[in-house]
Tab-separated table of C-alpha atoms in Angstrom:
chain	number	residue	atom	x	y	z
C	1	UNK	CA	6.004	-23.341	20.852
C	2	UNK	CA	6.227	-22.146	17.246
C	3	UNK	CA	9.606	-21.976	15.524
C	4	UNK	CA	10.664	-18.346	15.034
C	5	UNK	CA	10.690	-17.030	11.478
C	6	UNK	CA	13.994	-15.224	11.004
C	7	UNK	CA	13.469	-11.930	9.188
C	8	UNK	CA	15.449	-9.067	7.693
C	9	UNK	CA	14.444	-5.770	6.110
C	10	UNK	CA	16.168	-4.231	3.094
C	11	UNK	CA	15.701	-0.477	3.196
C	12	UNK	CA	15.816	1.751	6.262
C	13	UNK	CA	13.761	4.669	4.950
C	14	UNK	CA	10.163	5.458	5.847
C	15	UNK	CA	8.656	2.315	4.321
C	16	UNK	CA	11.414	0.092	5.706
C	17	UNK	CA	10.806	1.498	9.171
C	18	UNK	CA	7.094	0.748	8.806
C	19	UNK	CA	7.936	-2.870	7.919
C	20	UNK	CA	10.314	-3.066	10.899
C	21	UNK	CA	7.481	-1.752	13.088
C	22	UNK	CA	5.211	-4.495	11.737
C	23	UNK	CA	7.697	-7.256	12.497
C	24	UNK	CA	8.356	-5.813	15.943
C	25	UNK	CA	4.635	-6.039	16.776
C	26	UNK	CA	3.693	-9.161	14.813
C	27	UNK	CA	3.686	-11.360	17.912
C	28	UNK	CA	0.637	-9.446	19.187
C	29	UNK	CA	-1.386	-12.020	17.239
C	30	UNK	CA	-3.706	-14.112	19.387
C	31	UNK	CA	-5.694	-15.859	16.659
C	32	UNK	CA	-2.572	-17.555	15.292
C	33	UNK	CA	0.664	-17.910	17.283
C	34	UNK	CA	3.475	-16.004	15.543
C	35	UNK	CA	7.116	-16.057	16.589
C	36	UNK	CA	9.654	-13.764	14.932
C	37	UNK	CA	13.414	-13.383	15.214
C	38	UNK	CA	14.522	-9.892	14.173
C	39	UNK	CA	17.847	-10.521	12.459
C	40	UNK	CA	18.989	-7.529	10.417
C	41	UNK	CA	18.276	-4.187	8.782
C	42	UNK	CA	20.212	-3.673	5.527
C	43	UNK	CA	20.774	-0.337	3.816
C	44	UNK	CA	23.732	1.238	1.984
C	45	UNK	CA	23.314	4.122	4.435
C	46	UNK	CA	24.800	2.152	7.308
C	47	UNK	CA	24.322	4.795	10.055
C	48	UNK	CA	20.624	4.949	9.160
C	49	UNK	CA	20.390	1.149	9.192
C	50	UNK	CA	22.057	1.083	12.604
C	51	UNK	CA	19.609	3.602	14.054
C	52	UNK	CA	16.600	1.701	12.688
C	53	UNK	CA	17.937	-1.639	13.941
C	54	UNK	CA	18.420	-0.183	17.408
C	55	UNK	CA	14.994	1.460	17.430
C	56	UNK	CA	13.068	-1.688	16.496
C	57	UNK	CA	15.213	-4.317	18.177
C	58	UNK	CA	16.891	-5.979	15.188
C	59	UNK	CA	20.106	-7.769	16.104
C	60	UNK	CA	22.344	-6.046	13.576
C	61	UNK	CA	22.645	-3.563	10.735
C	62	UNK	CA	24.581	-4.122	7.538
C	63	UNK	CA	25.377	-1.988	4.514
C	64	UNK	CA	25.861	-4.782	1.967
C	65	UNK	CA	22.510	-5.944	0.614
C	66	UNK	CA	24.001	-8.727	-1.528
C	67	UNK	CA	25.761	-10.225	1.497
C	68	UNK	CA	22.407	-10.459	3.256
C	69	UNK	CA	21.013	-12.673	0.500
C	70	UNK	CA	23.784	-15.234	0.911
C	71	UNK	CA	23.116	-15.836	4.596
C	72	UNK	CA	21.426	-19.017	5.768
C	73	UNK	CA	20.193	-17.585	9.075
C	74	UNK	CA	17.385	-15.618	7.400
C	75	UNK	CA	14.065	-17.100	6.270
C	76	UNK	CA	12.174	-14.055	4.999
C	77	UNK	CA	13.076	-10.618	3.695
C	78	UNK	CA	11.115	-7.403	3.343
C	79	UNK	CA	12.143	-5.102	0.504
C	80	UNK	CA	11.252	-1.429	0.969
C	81	UNK	CA	13.349	0.612	-1.442
C	82	UNK	CA	12.750	3.471	-3.878
C	83	UNK	CA	10.735	2.347	-6.905
C	84	UNK	CA	13.662	2.448	-9.332
C	85	UNK	CA	15.627	-0.070	-7.241
C	86	UNK	CA	12.949	-2.764	-7.058
C	87	UNK	CA	13.600	-4.086	-10.566
C	88	UNK	CA	17.268	-4.455	-9.633
C	89	UNK	CA	16.955	-5.885	-6.125
C	90	UNK	CA	13.763	-7.970	-6.144
C	91	UNK	CA	15.000	-10.514	-8.756
C	92	UNK	CA	18.040	-11.231	-6.590
C	93	UNK	CA	15.936	-11.617	-3.447
C	94	UNK	CA	13.495	-13.947	-5.207
C	95	UNK	CA	16.411	-15.965	-6.649
C	96	UNK	CA	17.806	-16.432	-3.125
C	97	UNK	CA	14.834	-18.688	-2.356
C	98	UNK	CA	13.856	-16.677	0.707
C	99	UNK	CA	10.284	-15.575	1.308
C	100	UNK	CA	9.749	-12.028	0.048
C	101	UNK	CA	7.483	-9.221	1.174
C	102	UNK	CA	7.822	-6.140	-1.055
C	103	UNK	CA	6.582	-2.632	-0.528
C	104	UNK	CA	4.292	-1.400	-3.302
C	105	UNK	CA	4.747	-0.879	-6.203
C	106	UNK	CA	6.918	-3.776	-7.349
C	107	UNK	CA	7.990	-1.857	-10.461
C	108	UNK	CA	7.734	1.477	-12.238
C	109	UNK	CA	5.951	0.174	-15.326
C	110	UNK	CA	3.586	-2.546	-16.472
C	111	UNK	CA	6.560	-4.358	-18.011
C	112	UNK	CA	8.634	-4.288	-14.820
C	113	UNK	CA	5.711	-5.473	-12.701
C	114	UNK	CA	4.862	-8.258	-15.143
C	115	UNK	CA	8.466	-9.458	-15.247
C	116	UNK	CA	8.698	-9.526	-11.453
C	117	UNK	CA	5.374	-11.332	-11.210
C	118	UNK	CA	6.701	-14.058	-13.509
C	119	UNK	CA	9.712	-14.531	-11.240
C	120	UNK	CA	7.477	-14.667	-8.173
C	121	UNK	CA	5.103	-17.147	-9.802
C	122	UNK	CA	8.037	-19.459	-10.537
C	123	UNK	CA	9.298	-19.346	-6.950
C	124	UNK	CA	8.380	-21.900	-4.290
C	125	UNK	CA	8.657	-19.211	-1.620
C	126	UNK	CA	5.859	-16.956	-0.402
C	127	UNK	CA	5.879	-13.632	-2.237
C	128	UNK	CA	3.651	-10.794	-1.055
C	129	UNK	CA	3.170	-7.061	-1.548
C	130	UNK	CA	2.355	-4.400	1.024
C	131	UNK	CA	-1.072	-3.024	0.227
C	132	UNK	CA	-1.455	-2.102	3.868
C	133	UNK	CA	-4.831	-0.336	3.690
C	134	UNK	CA	-6.528	-3.666	2.952
C	135	UNK	CA	-5.617	-4.692	6.500
C	136	UNK	CA	-7.524	-1.873	8.211
C	137	UNK	CA	-10.473	-3.587	9.937
C	138	UNK	CA	-12.943	-0.972	8.701
C	139	UNK	CA	-12.009	-1.272	5.019
C	140	UNK	CA	-11.787	-5.060	5.235
C	141	UNK	CA	-15.235	-5.214	6.875
C	142	UNK	CA	-16.687	-2.930	4.204
C	143	UNK	CA	-15.292	-5.168	1.448
C	144	UNK	CA	-16.829	-8.209	3.156
C	145	UNK	CA	-20.223	-6.487	3.419
C	146	UNK	CA	-20.213	-5.700	-0.305
C	147	UNK	CA	-19.109	-9.233	-1.183
C	148	UNK	CA	-21.995	-10.550	0.931
C	149	UNK	CA	-24.425	-8.565	-1.213
C	150	UNK	CA	-25.582	-6.225	1.549
C	151	UNK	CA	-25.831	-3.250	-0.823
C	152	UNK	CA	-26.968	-5.227	-3.866
C	153	UNK	CA	-25.322	-4.933	-7.275
C	154	UNK	CA	-22.591	-2.300	-7.309
C	155	UNK	CA	-23.096	0.435	-9.921
C	156	UNK	CA	-21.115	3.503	-8.765
C	157	UNK	CA	-17.708	3.711	-7.100
C	158	UNK	CA	-15.639	6.636	-5.840
C	159	UNK	CA	-12.118	6.315	-4.499
C	160	UNK	CA	-9.683	8.937	-3.318
C	161	UNK	CA	-6.346	9.482	-1.674
C	162	UNK	CA	-5.496	12.979	-0.504
C	163	UNK	CA	-2.180	13.832	1.134
C	164	UNK	CA	-0.183	17.008	1.691
C	165	UNK	CA	3.381	15.671	1.861
C	166	UNK	CA	4.202	17.518	-1.378
C	167	UNK	CA	2.255	20.716	-0.684
C	168	UNK	CA	5.344	22.650	0.445
C	169	UNK	CA	7.220	23.979	-2.614
C	170	UNK	CA	10.403	23.786	-0.531
C	171	UNK	CA	10.042	20.018	-0.249
C	172	UNK	CA	13.190	18.399	-1.609
C	173	UNK	CA	13.322	17.057	-5.165
C	174	UNK	CA	13.562	13.384	-4.216
C	175	UNK	CA	13.133	10.413	-6.562
C	176	UNK	CA	9.365	10.626	-5.944
C	177	UNK	CA	9.206	13.684	-8.238
C	178	UNK	CA	10.965	12.003	-11.161
C	179	UNK	CA	8.802	10.117	-13.656
C	180	UNK	CA	11.792	8.013	-14.694
C	181	UNK	CA	12.736	7.004	-11.160
C	182	UNK	CA	9.234	6.676	-9.700
C	183	UNK	CA	7.012	5.591	-12.586
C	184	UNK	CA	4.346	8.084	-11.536
C	185	UNK	CA	3.622	10.900	-9.140
C	186	UNK	CA	0.395	10.931	-7.158
C	187	UNK	CA	-0.942	8.442	-9.706
C	188	UNK	CA	1.439	5.714	-8.537
C	189	UNK	CA	2.837	6.808	-5.168
C	190	UNK	CA	-0.509	7.112	-3.394
C	191	UNK	CA	-2.695	6.007	-6.294
C	192	UNK	CA	-1.383	2.466	-5.975
C	193	UNK	CA	-3.120	2.204	-2.599
C	194	UNK	CA	-6.341	3.847	-3.801
C	195	UNK	CA	-6.563	1.754	-6.977
C	196	UNK	CA	-5.924	-1.443	-5.037
C	197	UNK	CA	-8.487	-0.472	-2.391
C	198	UNK	CA	-11.124	0.251	-5.055
C	199	UNK	CA	-10.496	-3.085	-6.777
C	200	UNK	CA	-10.432	-4.884	-3.413
C	201	UNK	CA	-13.851	-3.485	-2.537
C	202	UNK	CA	-15.669	-3.192	-5.883
C	203	UNK	CA	-13.992	-5.571	-8.353
C	204	UNK	CA	-11.503	-5.317	-11.182
C	205	UNK	CA	-11.251	-2.199	-13.340
C	206	UNK	CA	-11.614	-3.066	-17.028
C	207	UNK	CA	-11.056	0.303	-18.695
C	208	UNK	CA	-9.697	3.761	-17.937
C	209	UNK	CA	-12.122	6.065	-19.733
C	210	UNK	CA	-10.293	9.311	-19.046
C	211	UNK	CA	-7.224	10.559	-17.170
C	212	UNK	CA	-6.243	14.085	-16.184
C	213	UNK	CA	-2.727	14.602	-14.798
C	214	UNK	CA	-1.504	17.959	-13.460
C	215	UNK	CA	1.807	19.188	-12.063
C	216	UNK	CA	1.205	22.266	-9.902
C	217	UNK	CA	4.663	22.711	-8.339
C	218	UNK	CA	6.900	22.555	-11.406
C	219	UNK	CA	10.316	22.668	-9.716
C	220	UNK	CA	11.845	21.934	-6.336
C	221	UNK	CA	15.183	22.368	-4.521
C	222	UNK	CA	17.605	19.462	-4.790
C	223	UNK	CA	17.924	17.375	-1.599
C	224	UNK	CA	20.906	17.253	0.708
C	225	UNK	CA	23.012	14.091	0.689
C	226	UNK	CA	21.470	11.176	2.571
C	227	UNK	CA	18.105	12.880	3.071
C	228	UNK	CA	15.016	10.679	3.445
C	229	UNK	CA	11.335	11.406	3.664
C	230	UNK	CA	9.481	14.516	2.538
C	231	UNK	CA	11.467	17.204	4.352
C	232	UNK	CA	12.275	20.640	2.985
C	233	UNK	CA	15.601	21.547	1.436
C	234	UNK	CA	17.430	24.868	1.732
C	235	UNK	CA	19.463	24.263	-1.422
C	236	UNK	CA	19.651	27.089	-3.937
C	237	UNK	CA	19.878	24.569	-6.775
C	238	UNK	CA	16.536	23.592	-8.263
C	239	UNK	CA	15.323	20.948	-10.676
C	240	UNK	CA	12.156	20.083	-12.597
C	241	UNK	CA	9.288	17.934	-11.321
C	242	UNK	CA	8.497	15.481	-14.116
C	243	UNK	CA	5.415	13.699	-12.787
C	244	UNK	CA	1.958	14.558	-11.526
C	245	UNK	CA	0.833	16.259	-8.313
C	246	UNK	CA	-2.825	15.538	-9.104
C	247	UNK	CA	-4.438	12.638	-10.974
C	248	UNK	CA	-8.135	12.269	-11.830
C	249	UNK	CA	-9.383	8.999	-13.347
C	250	UNK	CA	-12.749	7.926	-14.746
C	251	UNK	CA	-12.967	4.135	-14.882
C	252	UNK	CA	-15.250	1.238	-15.788
C	253	UNK	CA	-15.402	-2.134	-14.028
C	254	UNK	CA	-15.811	-5.673	-15.325
C	255	UNK	CA	-19.072	-5.935	-13.372
C	256	UNK	CA	-20.570	-2.978	-15.246
C	257	UNK	CA	-20.025	-0.374	-12.538
C	258	UNK	CA	-18.514	3.037	-13.262
C	259	UNK	CA	-16.236	5.027	-11.003
C	260	UNK	CA	-13.944	7.938	-10.319
C	261	UNK	CA	-10.594	7.975	-8.537
C	262	UNK	CA	-9.083	11.285	-7.408
C	263	UNK	CA	-5.520	11.582	-6.134
C	264	UNK	CA	-3.592	14.539	-4.770
C	265	UNK	CA	-0.257	14.834	-2.979
C	266	UNK	CA	-0.716	18.603	-2.499
C	267	UNK	CA	-4.031	18.558	-0.591
C	268	UNK	CA	-3.276	21.294	1.945
C	269	UNK	CA	-4.482	20.383	5.425
C	270	UNK	CA	-5.236	16.731	4.624
C	271	UNK	CA	-2.123	14.859	5.768
C	272	UNK	CA	-3.122	11.325	4.767
C	273	UNK	CA	-6.614	10.162	3.822
C	274	UNK	CA	-7.682	7.210	1.678
C	275	UNK	CA	-11.362	6.646	1.079
C	276	UNK	CA	-13.824	4.480	-0.832
C	277	UNK	CA	-17.550	5.035	-1.396
C	278	UNK	CA	-19.695	2.419	-3.145
C	279	UNK	CA	-23.344	2.612	-4.214
C	280	UNK	CA	-25.412	-0.441	-5.062
C	281	UNK	CA	-28.974	-1.289	-5.957
C	282	UNK	CA	-29.947	-1.804	-2.300
C	283	UNK	CA	-27.665	0.491	-0.333
C	284	UNK	CA	-24.262	2.087	-0.007
C	285	UNK	CA	-21.060	1.804	2.025
C	286	UNK	CA	-18.111	4.107	2.660
C	287	UNK	CA	-14.793	4.252	4.479
C	288	UNK	CA	-12.321	7.056	5.184
C	289	UNK	CA	-8.966	6.256	6.757
C	290	UNK	CA	-9.029	9.559	8.678
C	291	UNK	CA	-11.743	7.842	10.744
C	292	UNK	CA	-10.242	4.405	10.334
C	293	UNK	CA	-11.951	2.927	13.383
C	294	UNK	CA	-15.350	2.993	11.705
C	295	UNK	CA	-17.180	2.561	8.413
C	296	UNK	CA	-20.615	3.505	7.087
C	297	UNK	CA	-23.236	1.065	5.814
C	298	UNK	CA	-26.750	1.703	4.534
C	299	UNK	CA	-29.061	-1.205	3.686
C	300	UNK	CA	-32.370	-0.277	2.098
C	301	UNK	CA	-35.408	-1.715	3.864
C	302	UNK	CA	-33.478	-2.852	6.928
C	303	UNK	CA	-36.126	-1.201	9.091
C	304	UNK	CA	-39.060	1.162	8.542
C	305	UNK	CA	-38.412	4.411	6.690
C	306	UNK	CA	-38.765	6.616	9.758
C	307	UNK	CA	-35.645	5.130	11.344
C	308	UNK	CA	-33.666	3.749	8.452
C	309	UNK	CA	-30.461	5.505	7.429
C	310	UNK	CA	-26.696	5.114	7.150
C	311	UNK	CA	-25.119	3.455	10.180
C	312	UNK	CA	-21.678	4.376	11.511
C	313	UNK	CA	-20.273	1.043	12.612
C	314	UNK	CA	-17.365	1.136	15.071
C	315	UNK	CA	-14.857	-1.643	14.444
C	316	UNK	CA	-14.269	-4.308	17.041
C	317	UNK	CA	-13.350	-7.968	17.544
C	318	UNK	CA	-16.012	-9.113	15.047
C	319	UNK	CA	-14.130	-7.453	12.200
C	320	UNK	CA	-11.043	-8.711	10.298
C	321	UNK	CA	-7.579	-8.233	11.831
C	322	UNK	CA	-8.885	-6.266	14.833
C	323	UNK	CA	-8.177	-8.771	17.602
C	324	UNK	CA	-4.603	-9.318	16.480
C	325	UNK	CA	-3.582	-5.659	16.255
C	326	UNK	CA	-5.669	-3.658	18.735
C	327	UNK	CA	-4.108	-2.666	22.057
C	328	UNK	CA	-7.170	-4.055	23.843
C	329	UNK	CA	-9.585	-6.712	22.533
C	330	UNK	CA	-12.660	-4.487	22.678
C	331	UNK	CA	-14.575	-2.274	20.296
C	332	UNK	CA	-13.836	1.429	20.226
C	333	UNK	CA	-10.172	1.279	21.225
C	334	UNK	CA	-9.208	2.288	17.702
C	335	UNK	CA	-6.993	0.926	14.971
C	336	UNK	CA	-5.202	2.977	12.344
C	337	UNK	CA	-2.301	3.352	9.954
C	338	UNK	CA	0.264	1.732	12.250
C	339	UNK	CA	-1.900	-1.306	12.994
C	340	UNK	CA	-2.328	-1.893	9.251
C	341	UNK	CA	1.418	-2.521	8.948
C	342	UNK	CA	1.297	-4.958	11.843
C	343	UNK	CA	-1.645	-6.781	10.237
C	344	UNK	CA	0.004	-7.062	6.816
C	345	UNK	CA	3.207	-8.447	8.327
C	346	UNK	CA	1.191	-10.889	10.429
C	347	UNK	CA	-0.604	-12.097	7.301
C	348	UNK	CA	2.714	-12.522	5.486
C	349	UNK	CA	4.193	-14.513	8.362
C	350	UNK	CA	1.092	-16.708	8.612
C	351	UNK	CA	1.453	-17.534	4.935
C	352	UNK	CA	5.165	-18.276	5.385
C	353	UNK	CA	4.396	-20.633	8.268
C	354	UNK	CA	1.587	-22.369	6.374
C	355	UNK	CA	3.235	-22.322	2.937
C	356	UNK	CA	0.210	-20.618	1.386
C	357	UNK	CA	-0.113	-17.712	-1.047
C	358	UNK	CA	-0.935	-14.176	0.067
C	359	UNK	CA	-4.027	-12.456	-1.286
C	360	UNK	CA	-1.833	-9.405	-1.909
C	361	UNK	CA	0.694	-11.250	-4.066
C	362	UNK	CA	2.716	-9.993	-7.029
C	363	UNK	CA	-0.303	-10.645	-9.277
C	364	UNK	CA	-2.315	-8.136	-7.226
C	365	UNK	CA	0.494	-5.624	-7.689
C	366	UNK	CA	0.479	-6.248	-11.439
C	367	UNK	CA	-3.306	-5.777	-11.548
C	368	UNK	CA	-2.876	-2.375	-9.916
C	369	UNK	CA	0.002	-1.442	-12.226
C	370	UNK	CA	-2.057	-2.383	-15.279
C	371	UNK	CA	-4.573	0.292	-14.272
C	372	UNK	CA	-1.767	2.836	-13.834
C	373	UNK	CA	-0.383	1.915	-17.244
C	374	UNK	CA	-3.785	2.371	-18.855
C	375	UNK	CA	-4.227	5.703	-17.064
C	376	UNK	CA	-0.891	7.011	-18.353
C	377	UNK	CA	-1.792	5.924	-21.878
C	378	UNK	CA	-5.233	7.535	-21.632
C	379	UNK	CA	-3.599	10.771	-20.502
C	380	UNK	CA	-1.287	10.766	-23.545
C	381	UNK	CA	-3.868	9.814	-26.156
C	382	UNK	CA	-6.997	11.462	-24.774
C	383	UNK	CA	-8.920	8.258	-25.430
C	384	UNK	CA	-10.248	5.379	-23.337
C	385	UNK	CA	-7.760	2.557	-22.775
C	386	UNK	CA	-8.586	-1.043	-21.841
C	387	UNK	CA	-6.748	-2.420	-18.818
C	388	UNK	CA	-4.456	-5.322	-19.720
């Protein structure tokens, strides 16, 4: 029997709850035995931490984050805090010597991300970052098909992330709407996932050729004390939104491909949809998380012209992560947003057990942030900016 990995989560908000969900379900894995001991949820909002601990079966809740780091009954820690707290908390967690799994992004700027990557690189512990969409079987299978050369040489890429969590003007003015506290609006909050997904599938972005940033809802009501999430506020006091609701990027890739990435947090009627479409010299492939249980693949010349066309492939046990997260080990039962969190936590725990690096490490987070940094600079200057 495998020795349990003792885990804690710092942050009891939406992302922290998603991590707790992942740990709770990590032992679904059948390909690799995983054993987890759910030790603690830590958050300065102790009542919230207590409710999350009770919901997901963690043994206790604590309000003192620093005290958690000094304990010797914890092997690994997830950090899921607002962006402006990562630069403060992550160095202390890394210095504790415990394995670290951080929610994206690991910093608000290129400089913060680079500094945190240096600390992670110097650590003997496993350090990973939560780019959860990579763990959806459909997107992972699409990336594998492109890497195998099934569509030939990639020349055109389109990525998008549309969400409507900010479409209501009454939505509270949380840290997500502050450029200083967040590091970016749609560009970083949801763009981090889309940029990572595009680079995961099509290769590294070398240059941001053009960036358009727009703020449509210029002010919002201040939130009530202790509020989390994207809920509305009835406050009569209002404040300015200082980052973007919409971001449009034109990019170039190291492999010679060109692409576009469109991001919106005010896409009315589209609650949460990440997609990637890639065209190559011998075919194309696409994925949309709204239909996360399938992907599309076209391979030129696969059969005669009368019957050849794009195929909608339903994910199943032959595809990455599926067997370890699906409710039943058969095609068509569906996997989605929740299963992606289970898969990313499983991958983190496998790496902890084996002492190996994650593919979504702090370097991957820095690579994403370098694109964001170039996009912000391109928006200011109106010129193309090379990605660091």
